[in-house]
Tab-separated table of C-alpha atoms in Angstrom:
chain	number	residue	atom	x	y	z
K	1	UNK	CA	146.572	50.327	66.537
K	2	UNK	CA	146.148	46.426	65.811
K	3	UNK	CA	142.967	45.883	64.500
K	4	UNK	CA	141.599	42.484	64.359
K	5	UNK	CA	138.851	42.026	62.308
K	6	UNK	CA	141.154	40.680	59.431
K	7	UNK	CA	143.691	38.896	61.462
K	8	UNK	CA	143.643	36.565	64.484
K	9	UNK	CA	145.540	37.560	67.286
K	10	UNK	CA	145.493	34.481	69.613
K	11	UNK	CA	147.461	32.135	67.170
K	12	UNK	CA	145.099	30.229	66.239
K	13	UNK	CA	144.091	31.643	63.011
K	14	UNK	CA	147.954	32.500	62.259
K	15	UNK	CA	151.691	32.890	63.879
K	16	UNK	CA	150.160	35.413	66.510
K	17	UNK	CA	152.503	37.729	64.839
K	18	UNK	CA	151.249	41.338	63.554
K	19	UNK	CA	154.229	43.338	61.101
K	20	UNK	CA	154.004	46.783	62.040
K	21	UNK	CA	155.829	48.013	59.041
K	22	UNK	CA	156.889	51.705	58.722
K	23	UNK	CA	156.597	52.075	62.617
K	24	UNK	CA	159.720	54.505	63.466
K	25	UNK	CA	161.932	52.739	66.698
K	26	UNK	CA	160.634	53.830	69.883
K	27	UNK	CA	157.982	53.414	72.842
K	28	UNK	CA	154.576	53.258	71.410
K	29	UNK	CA	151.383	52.235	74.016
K	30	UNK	CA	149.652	49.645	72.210
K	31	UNK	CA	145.860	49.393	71.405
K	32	UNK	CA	144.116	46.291	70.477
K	33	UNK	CA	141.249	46.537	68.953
K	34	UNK	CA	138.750	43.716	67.897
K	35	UNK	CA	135.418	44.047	65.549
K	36	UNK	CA	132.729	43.149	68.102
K	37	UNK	CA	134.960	43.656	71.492
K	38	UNK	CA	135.850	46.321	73.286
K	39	UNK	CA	139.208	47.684	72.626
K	40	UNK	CA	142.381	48.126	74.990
K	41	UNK	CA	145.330	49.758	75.521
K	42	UNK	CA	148.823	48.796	77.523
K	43	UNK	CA	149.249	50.428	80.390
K	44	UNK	CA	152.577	51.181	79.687
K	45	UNK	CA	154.836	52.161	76.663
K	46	UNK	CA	156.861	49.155	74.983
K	47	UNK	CA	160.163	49.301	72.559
K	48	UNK	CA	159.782	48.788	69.336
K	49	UNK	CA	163.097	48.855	67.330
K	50	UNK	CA	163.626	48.299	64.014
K	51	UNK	CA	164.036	44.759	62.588
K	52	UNK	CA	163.290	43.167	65.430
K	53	UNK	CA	160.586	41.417	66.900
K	54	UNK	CA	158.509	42.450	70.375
K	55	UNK	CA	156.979	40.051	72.193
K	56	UNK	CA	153.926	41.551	73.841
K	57	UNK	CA	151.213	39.355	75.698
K	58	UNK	CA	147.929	41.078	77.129
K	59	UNK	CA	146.597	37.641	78.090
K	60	UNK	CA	148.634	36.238	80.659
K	61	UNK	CA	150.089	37.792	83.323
K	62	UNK	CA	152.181	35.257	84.323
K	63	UNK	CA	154.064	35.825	80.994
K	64	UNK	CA	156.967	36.917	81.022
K	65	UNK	CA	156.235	39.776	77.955
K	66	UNK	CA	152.903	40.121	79.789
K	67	UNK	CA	151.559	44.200	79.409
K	68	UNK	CA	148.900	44.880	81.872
K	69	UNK	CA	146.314	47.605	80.130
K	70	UNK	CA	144.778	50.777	81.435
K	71	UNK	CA	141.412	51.112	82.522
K	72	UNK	CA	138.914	49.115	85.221
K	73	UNK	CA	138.861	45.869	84.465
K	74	UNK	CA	139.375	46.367	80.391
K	75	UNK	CA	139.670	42.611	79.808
K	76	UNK	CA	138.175	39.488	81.519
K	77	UNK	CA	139.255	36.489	83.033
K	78	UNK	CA	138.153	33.270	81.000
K	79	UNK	CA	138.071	29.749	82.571
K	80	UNK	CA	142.058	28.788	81.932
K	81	UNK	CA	142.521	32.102	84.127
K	82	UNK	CA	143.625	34.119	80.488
K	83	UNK	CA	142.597	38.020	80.160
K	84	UNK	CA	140.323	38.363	76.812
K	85	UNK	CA	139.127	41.551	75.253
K	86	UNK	CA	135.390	41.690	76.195
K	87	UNK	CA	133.262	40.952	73.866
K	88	UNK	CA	129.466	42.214	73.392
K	89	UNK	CA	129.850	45.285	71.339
K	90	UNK	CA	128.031	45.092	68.463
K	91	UNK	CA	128.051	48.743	67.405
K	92	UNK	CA	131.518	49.289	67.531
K	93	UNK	CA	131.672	52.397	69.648
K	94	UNK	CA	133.159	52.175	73.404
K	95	UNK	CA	130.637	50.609	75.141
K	96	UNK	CA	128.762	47.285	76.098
K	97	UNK	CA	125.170	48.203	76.208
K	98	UNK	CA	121.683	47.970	75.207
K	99	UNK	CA	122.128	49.026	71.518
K	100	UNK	CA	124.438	45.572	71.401
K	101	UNK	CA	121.311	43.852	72.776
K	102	UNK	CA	119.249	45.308	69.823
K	103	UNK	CA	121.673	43.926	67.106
K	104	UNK	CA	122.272	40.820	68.564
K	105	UNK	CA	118.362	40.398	69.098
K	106	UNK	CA	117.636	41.077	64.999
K	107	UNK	CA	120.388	38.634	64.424
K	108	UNK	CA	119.829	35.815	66.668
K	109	UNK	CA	119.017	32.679	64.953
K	110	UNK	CA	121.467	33.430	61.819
K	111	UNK	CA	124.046	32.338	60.003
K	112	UNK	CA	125.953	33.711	57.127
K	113	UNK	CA	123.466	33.653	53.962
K	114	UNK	CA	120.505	34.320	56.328
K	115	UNK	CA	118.729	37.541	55.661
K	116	UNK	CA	119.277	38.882	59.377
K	117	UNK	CA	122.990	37.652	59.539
K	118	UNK	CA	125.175	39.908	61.081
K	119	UNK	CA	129.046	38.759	61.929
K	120	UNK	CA	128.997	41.941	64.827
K	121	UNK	CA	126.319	40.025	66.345
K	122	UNK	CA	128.729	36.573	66.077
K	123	UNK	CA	130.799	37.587	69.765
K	124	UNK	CA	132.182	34.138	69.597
K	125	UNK	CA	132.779	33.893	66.214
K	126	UNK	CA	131.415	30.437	65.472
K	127	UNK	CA	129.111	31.759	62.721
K	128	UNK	CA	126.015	31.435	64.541
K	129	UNK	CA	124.088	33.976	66.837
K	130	UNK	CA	122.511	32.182	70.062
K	131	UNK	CA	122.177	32.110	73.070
K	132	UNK	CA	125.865	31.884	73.997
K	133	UNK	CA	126.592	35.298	72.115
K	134	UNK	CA	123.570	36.740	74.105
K	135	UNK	CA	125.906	35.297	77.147
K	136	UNK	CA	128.839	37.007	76.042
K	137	UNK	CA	126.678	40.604	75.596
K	138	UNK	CA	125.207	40.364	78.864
K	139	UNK	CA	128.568	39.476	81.143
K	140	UNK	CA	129.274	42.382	79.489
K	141	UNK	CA	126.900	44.790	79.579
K	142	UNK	CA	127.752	48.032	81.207
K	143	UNK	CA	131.605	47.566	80.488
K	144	UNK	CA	133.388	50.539	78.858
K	145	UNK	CA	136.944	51.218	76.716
K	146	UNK	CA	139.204	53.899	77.622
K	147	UNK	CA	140.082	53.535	73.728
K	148	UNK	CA	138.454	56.188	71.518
């Protein structure tokens, strides 16, 4: 599992590139999971050997190390036609829904050293919860993860 909260997965923040260190050679699925999104997992197995390094993409599938993942519609399409995790959920748990609404909603307004800042209300990460993180939630609410 590749969690993000820590790390930045879309090379901005950093290389792109995530060690998996002590990961035995083989064919692992892969599940990408972010903070406040819902998480994902490839659809099929990839091959990890040892000292090497896998190129994996979940964001375009024109890509040539492009992985589609399991589940309907587990990521969405963004403007430049890229696949994103789906953002929204504030609780953490597997779904987009009105409890995300309720944490966003005692957040909105905030910014880190307000008294009702909270970062899993951020879905954009910008450090400020407005309107356009209430967009985010409510494209999608309803939305589900097939990862536990």
């Amino acid at each position: 599992i590749v969690s993000s909260k820590d790390i930045q997965l879309d090379g901005l923040g950093n290389s792109g590139v995530v060690p998996l260190e002590g990961l035995n050679p083989g064919d692992y699925y892969l599940v990408v999971k972010h903070y406040n999104h819902l998480g994902v997992i490839t659809g099929d197995k990839i091959n990890f050997s040892s000292g090497t390094t896998t190129a994996v993409n979940i964001s375009d599938p024109l890509s040539p190390n492009y992985y589609g993942c399991y589940g309907v519609e587990p990521l969405w399409t963004e403007a430049d036609s890229k696949l994103s995790l789906r953002g929204g959920n504030a609780t953490g748990d597997i779904y987009v829904n009105v409890s995300d609404f309720v944490i966003w909603r005692l957040a909105n307004g905030s910014s880190p050293g307000n008294s009702n800042w909270d970062s899993d209300a951020d879905f954009d990460g910008n450090e400020l919860v407005n309107v356009i993180d209430f967009g985010i939630w409510r494209w999608n609410n309803g939305f589900s993860s097939s990862v536990p």
